[in-house]
Short mmCIF file of C-alpha atoms and ligand atoms in Angstrom, two decimals:
data_model
loop_
_atom_site.label_atom_id
_atom_site.label_comp_id
_atom_site.label_asym_id
_atom_site.label_seq_id
_atom_site.Cartn_x
_atom_site.Cartn_y
_atom_site.Cartn_z
CA UNK A 1264 -0.02 -0.07 -0.47
CA UNK A 1265 1.33 3.30 -0.93
CA UNK A 1266 -0.17 6.80 -1.00
CA UNK A 1267 0.13 10.12 -1.28
CA UNK A 1268 -2.25 13.82 -0.67
CA UNK A 1269 -2.66 16.49 -3.17
CA UNK A 1270 -4.23 19.62 -2.65
CA UNK A 1271 -6.67 20.89 -5.96
CA UNK A 1272 -6.96 24.41 -5.94
CA UNK A 1273 -9.40 24.72 -8.48
CA UNK A 1274 -11.53 22.42 -11.04
CA UNK A 1275 -8.44 22.81 -13.51
CA UNK A 1276 -6.30 21.13 -10.98
CA UNK A 1277 -8.81 18.31 -11.07
CA UNK A 1278 -8.63 17.65 -14.39
CA UNK A 1279 -5.16 18.50 -14.54
CA UNK A 1280 -4.38 15.87 -12.26
CA UNK A 1281 -6.50 13.41 -14.52
CA UNK A 1282 -5.09 13.32 -17.49
CA UNK A 1283 -1.87 13.23 -16.17
CA UNK A 1284 -2.73 10.10 -14.13
CA UNK A 1285 -4.56 9.02 -17.84
CA UNK A 1286 -1.19 9.53 -19.47
CA UNK A 1287 -0.10 6.53 -16.94
CA UNK A 1288 -2.95 4.18 -17.05
CA UNK A 1289 -2.95 1.06 -18.93
CA UNK A 1290 -4.81 -1.99 -20.03
CA UNK A 1291 -6.56 -4.08 -16.47
CA UNK A 1292 -6.22 -0.89 -14.57
CA UNK A 1293 -9.20 0.01 -11.88
CA UNK A 1294 -9.58 3.07 -10.91
CA UNK A 1295 -11.50 3.76 -7.67
CA UNK A 1296 -13.27 6.86 -7.19
CA UNK A 1297 -14.62 8.15 -3.78
CA UNK A 1298 -15.86 11.60 -2.43
CA UNK A 1299 -19.19 12.90 -1.78
CA UNK A 1300 -21.78 14.40 -3.98
CA UNK A 1301 -20.14 17.36 -6.47
CA UNK A 1302 -16.27 16.31 -5.32
CA UNK A 1303 -15.19 16.24 -8.52
CA UNK A 1304 -15.18 12.21 -9.59
CA UNK A 1305 -16.77 13.17 -12.98
CA UNK A 1306 -14.29 16.08 -13.10
CA UNK A 1307 -10.73 14.16 -12.71
CA UNK A 1308 -12.43 11.46 -15.12
CA UNK A 1309 -13.04 13.88 -18.16
CA UNK A 1310 -8.89 15.23 -17.23
CA UNK A 1311 -8.29 10.93 -17.59
CA UNK A 1312 -10.49 10.35 -20.60
CA UNK A 1313 -8.16 13.25 -21.99
CA UNK A 1314 -4.99 11.60 -20.96
CA UNK A 1315 -5.75 8.07 -22.22
CA UNK A 1316 -7.04 9.61 -25.47
CA UNK A 1317 -10.77 8.03 -25.49
CA UNK A 1318 -13.81 9.77 -27.28
CA UNK A 1319 -15.99 11.78 -24.73
CA UNK A 1320 -18.01 13.46 -23.40
CA UNK A 1321 -17.83 12.06 -19.90
CA UNK A 1322 -21.10 12.94 -18.31
CA UNK A 1323 -22.51 12.19 -15.19
CA UNK A 1324 -24.82 9.07 -16.27
CA UNK A 1325 -28.20 9.83 -15.60
CA UNK A 1326 -29.85 6.37 -16.68
CA UNK A 1327 -26.96 4.49 -17.93
CA UNK A 1328 -24.73 3.42 -15.23
CA UNK A 1329 -21.56 1.97 -17.19
CA UNK A 1330 -20.33 3.57 -20.60
CA UNK A 1331 -17.37 2.50 -23.17
CA UNK A 1332 -15.51 5.23 -24.21
CA UNK A 1333 -13.44 3.95 -27.46
CA UNK A 1334 -9.97 4.64 -27.88
CA UNK A 1335 -8.93 7.33 -30.25
CA UNK A 1336 -5.05 6.39 -30.16
CA UNK A 1337 -5.20 3.35 -30.57
CA UNK A 1338 -4.61 2.20 -26.71
CA UNK A 1339 -7.06 0.76 -24.26
CA UNK A 1340 -11.13 1.51 -24.02
CA UNK A 1341 -12.61 3.86 -20.71
CA UNK A 1342 -15.19 2.13 -18.84
CA UNK A 1343 -16.64 4.67 -17.35
CA UNK A 1344 -19.44 3.62 -13.99
CA UNK A 1345 -21.25 5.50 -11.40
CA UNK A 1346 -22.22 2.94 -9.26
CA UNK A 1347 -24.20 6.02 -7.39
CA UNK A 1348 -27.44 4.66 -7.81
CA UNK A 1349 -26.68 0.48 -8.13
CA UNK A 1350 -27.77 -1.53 -4.32
CA UNK A 1351 -24.79 -3.44 -3.75
CA UNK A 1352 -22.04 -5.79 -4.65
CA UNK A 1353 -24.64 -8.08 -7.15
CA UNK A 1354 -25.93 -5.44 -9.20
CA UNK A 1355 -22.78 -4.11 -10.02
CA UNK A 1356 -21.58 -7.63 -11.03
CA UNK A 1357 -24.70 -7.91 -13.21
CA UNK A 1358 -22.58 -5.70 -15.19
CA UNK A 1359 -20.11 -7.78 -16.27
CA UNK A 1360 -17.82 -5.25 -15.88
CA UNK A 1361 -15.00 -8.10 -15.16
CA UNK A 1362 -15.20 -9.25 -18.96
CA UNK A 1363 -14.00 -5.56 -20.36
CA UNK A 1364 -11.45 -5.17 -17.25
CA UNK A 1365 -8.50 -6.85 -18.96
CA UNK A 1366 -9.01 -5.03 -21.72
CA UNK A 1367 -10.00 -1.62 -20.62
CA UNK A 1368 -9.32 0.64 -17.89
CA UNK A 1369 -12.48 0.73 -15.75
CA UNK A 1370 -13.01 4.01 -13.32
CA UNK A 1371 -15.50 3.79 -10.75
CA UNK A 1372 -17.22 5.93 -9.10
CA UNK A 1373 -18.78 5.72 -5.89
CA UNK A 1374 -17.08 2.85 -6.03
CA UNK A 1375 -15.60 2.50 -2.24
CA UNK A 1376 -17.06 -0.75 -0.85
CA UNK A 1377 -18.34 -2.17 -4.08
CA UNK A 1378 -15.67 -2.48 -6.34
CA UNK A 1379 -13.22 -3.86 -4.57
CA UNK A 1380 -13.81 -7.54 -5.47
CA UNK A 1381 -13.12 -6.45 -9.06
CA UNK A 1382 -9.21 -6.69 -8.98
CA UNK A 1383 -6.55 -7.90 -6.40
CA UNK A 1384 -4.88 -4.43 -7.71
CA UNK A 1385 -6.44 -0.55 -7.65
CA UNK A 1386 -5.70 2.67 -7.13
CA UNK A 1387 -8.11 4.02 -5.18
CA UNK A 1388 -8.39 8.09 -5.12
CA UNK A 1389 -10.98 9.88 -2.74
CA UNK A 1390 -11.99 13.61 -2.80
CA UNK A 1391 -12.75 15.56 0.23
CA UNK A 1392 -13.74 19.37 -0.05
CA UNK A 1393 -10.98 21.59 1.96
CA UNK A 1394 -10.36 25.21 2.60
CA UNK A 1395 -12.40 27.58 4.15
CA UNK A 1396 -14.22 29.02 0.68
CA UNK A 1397 -18.09 28.84 0.34
CA UNK A 1398 -19.56 25.70 -2.29
CA UNK A 1399 -18.12 25.31 -5.45
CA UNK A 1400 -15.19 27.90 -5.11
CA UNK A 1401 -14.03 25.55 -2.54
CA UNK A 1402 -10.49 23.62 -2.95
CA UNK A 1403 -10.34 19.71 -2.98
CA UNK A 1404 -8.20 17.94 -1.70
CA UNK A 1405 -7.15 14.16 -3.23
CA UNK A 1406 -5.97 11.38 -2.04
CA UNK A 1407 -4.17 8.57 -3.83
CA UNK A 1408 -3.73 5.02 -2.67
CA UNK A 1409 -2.51 2.05 -4.43
CA UNK A 1410 -3.60 -1.11 -3.77
CA UNK A 1411 -0.96 -3.90 -5.52
CA UNK A 1412 2.35 -3.75 -7.23
CA UNK A 1413 1.42 -2.04 -10.06
CA UNK A 1414 0.69 0.94 -8.17
CA UNK A 1415 3.38 1.09 -5.87
CA UNK A 1416 5.18 3.86 -7.32
CA UNK A 1417 2.46 5.35 -9.28
CA UNK A 1418 0.75 6.93 -6.45
CA UNK A 1419 4.57 8.84 -6.17
CA UNK A 1420 4.90 9.88 -9.53
CA UNK A 1421 1.91 11.95 -9.54
CA UNK A 1422 2.46 13.54 -6.09
N1 LIG B 2869 -10.23 21.04 -7.28
C1 LIG B 2869 -11.81 21.82 -6.93
N2 LIG B 2869 -11.56 22.96 -6.78
C2 LIG B 2869 -13.29 23.58 -6.94
N3 LIG B 2869 -13.82 23.28 -7.63
C3 LIG B 2869 -14.13 21.74 -7.80
C4 LIG B 2869 -12.92 20.86 -8.02
N4 LIG B 2869 -12.95 19.99 -8.88
C5 LIG B 2869 -14.29 20.24 -9.06
N5 LIG B 2869 -14.61 21.14 -8.42
C6 LIG B 2869 -16.14 21.85 -9.28
O1 LIG B 2869 -17.03 20.96 -8.40
C7 LIG B 2869 -18.34 20.18 -9.25
C8 LIG B 2869 -18.59 19.10 -8.89
O2 LIG B 2869 -17.99 18.49 -9.60
P1 LIG B 2869 -18.23 16.82 -10.65
O3 LIG B 2869 -19.09 16.75 -11.07
O4 LIG B 2869 -16.81 16.36 -11.11
O5 LIG B 2869 -18.20 16.07 -9.19
P2 LIG B 2869 -18.49 14.10 -8.56
O6 LIG B 2869 -17.86 14.15 -7.76
O7 LIG B 2869 -18.42 13.81 -10.19
O8 LIG B 2869 -20.95 14.84 -8.05
P3 LIG B 2869 -21.59 13.59 -8.09
O9 LIG B 2869 -21.60 13.32 -6.52
O10 LIG B 2869 -22.72 14.48 -8.14
O11 LIG B 2869 -21.44 12.42 -9.38
C9 LIG B 2869 -18.15 20.95 -10.75
O12 LIG B 2869 -18.41 21.92 -10.77
C10 LIG B 2869 -16.37 21.40 -10.79
O13 LIG B 2869 -16.47 21.89 -11.74
MG1 LIG B 2870 -19.99 12.64 -11.08
#
């Protein structure tokens, strides 16, 4: 287990971190995104998609729980899951993510407590509001925690 905590003063910083992370990701990677409503999970995923070079747009799914964004650069697709409305592990399993897990990058918003059983190794990203400003101007802090050998250096590389 290895981890790092970063400050993200603006939305652009959340996006930029996502982009840097996206450039490091490869097929088989699982990223679990945690954070309160509006913490910046989708913003980070948008950056990640840009860094990976996949087709957008990345939106907060309304009715669709999982979307596949194919690569525009011959790399892995991004499978973007919003687990907010899922009732539990069984419903997540019904999405058959394991069939795409190996060849794609899988990102699960609201994945904490649900997505951990999908893989032995994963990057856990937790976004939190920080600072004293109000509402949307409030900066965020992000904690990156890698589980497994794959992520041992990576969390540090992003720090
Ligand atoms: N570091 C930051 N500082 C300030 N605002 C930010 C930061 N990162 C993201 N935001 C803003 O927070 C708002 C919510 O972001 P976003 O939709 O990505 O959150 P979310 O966690 O996906 O929300 P939901 O829980 O609804 O899925 C957006 O307006 C976004 O621009
Ligand atoms: Mg979202």
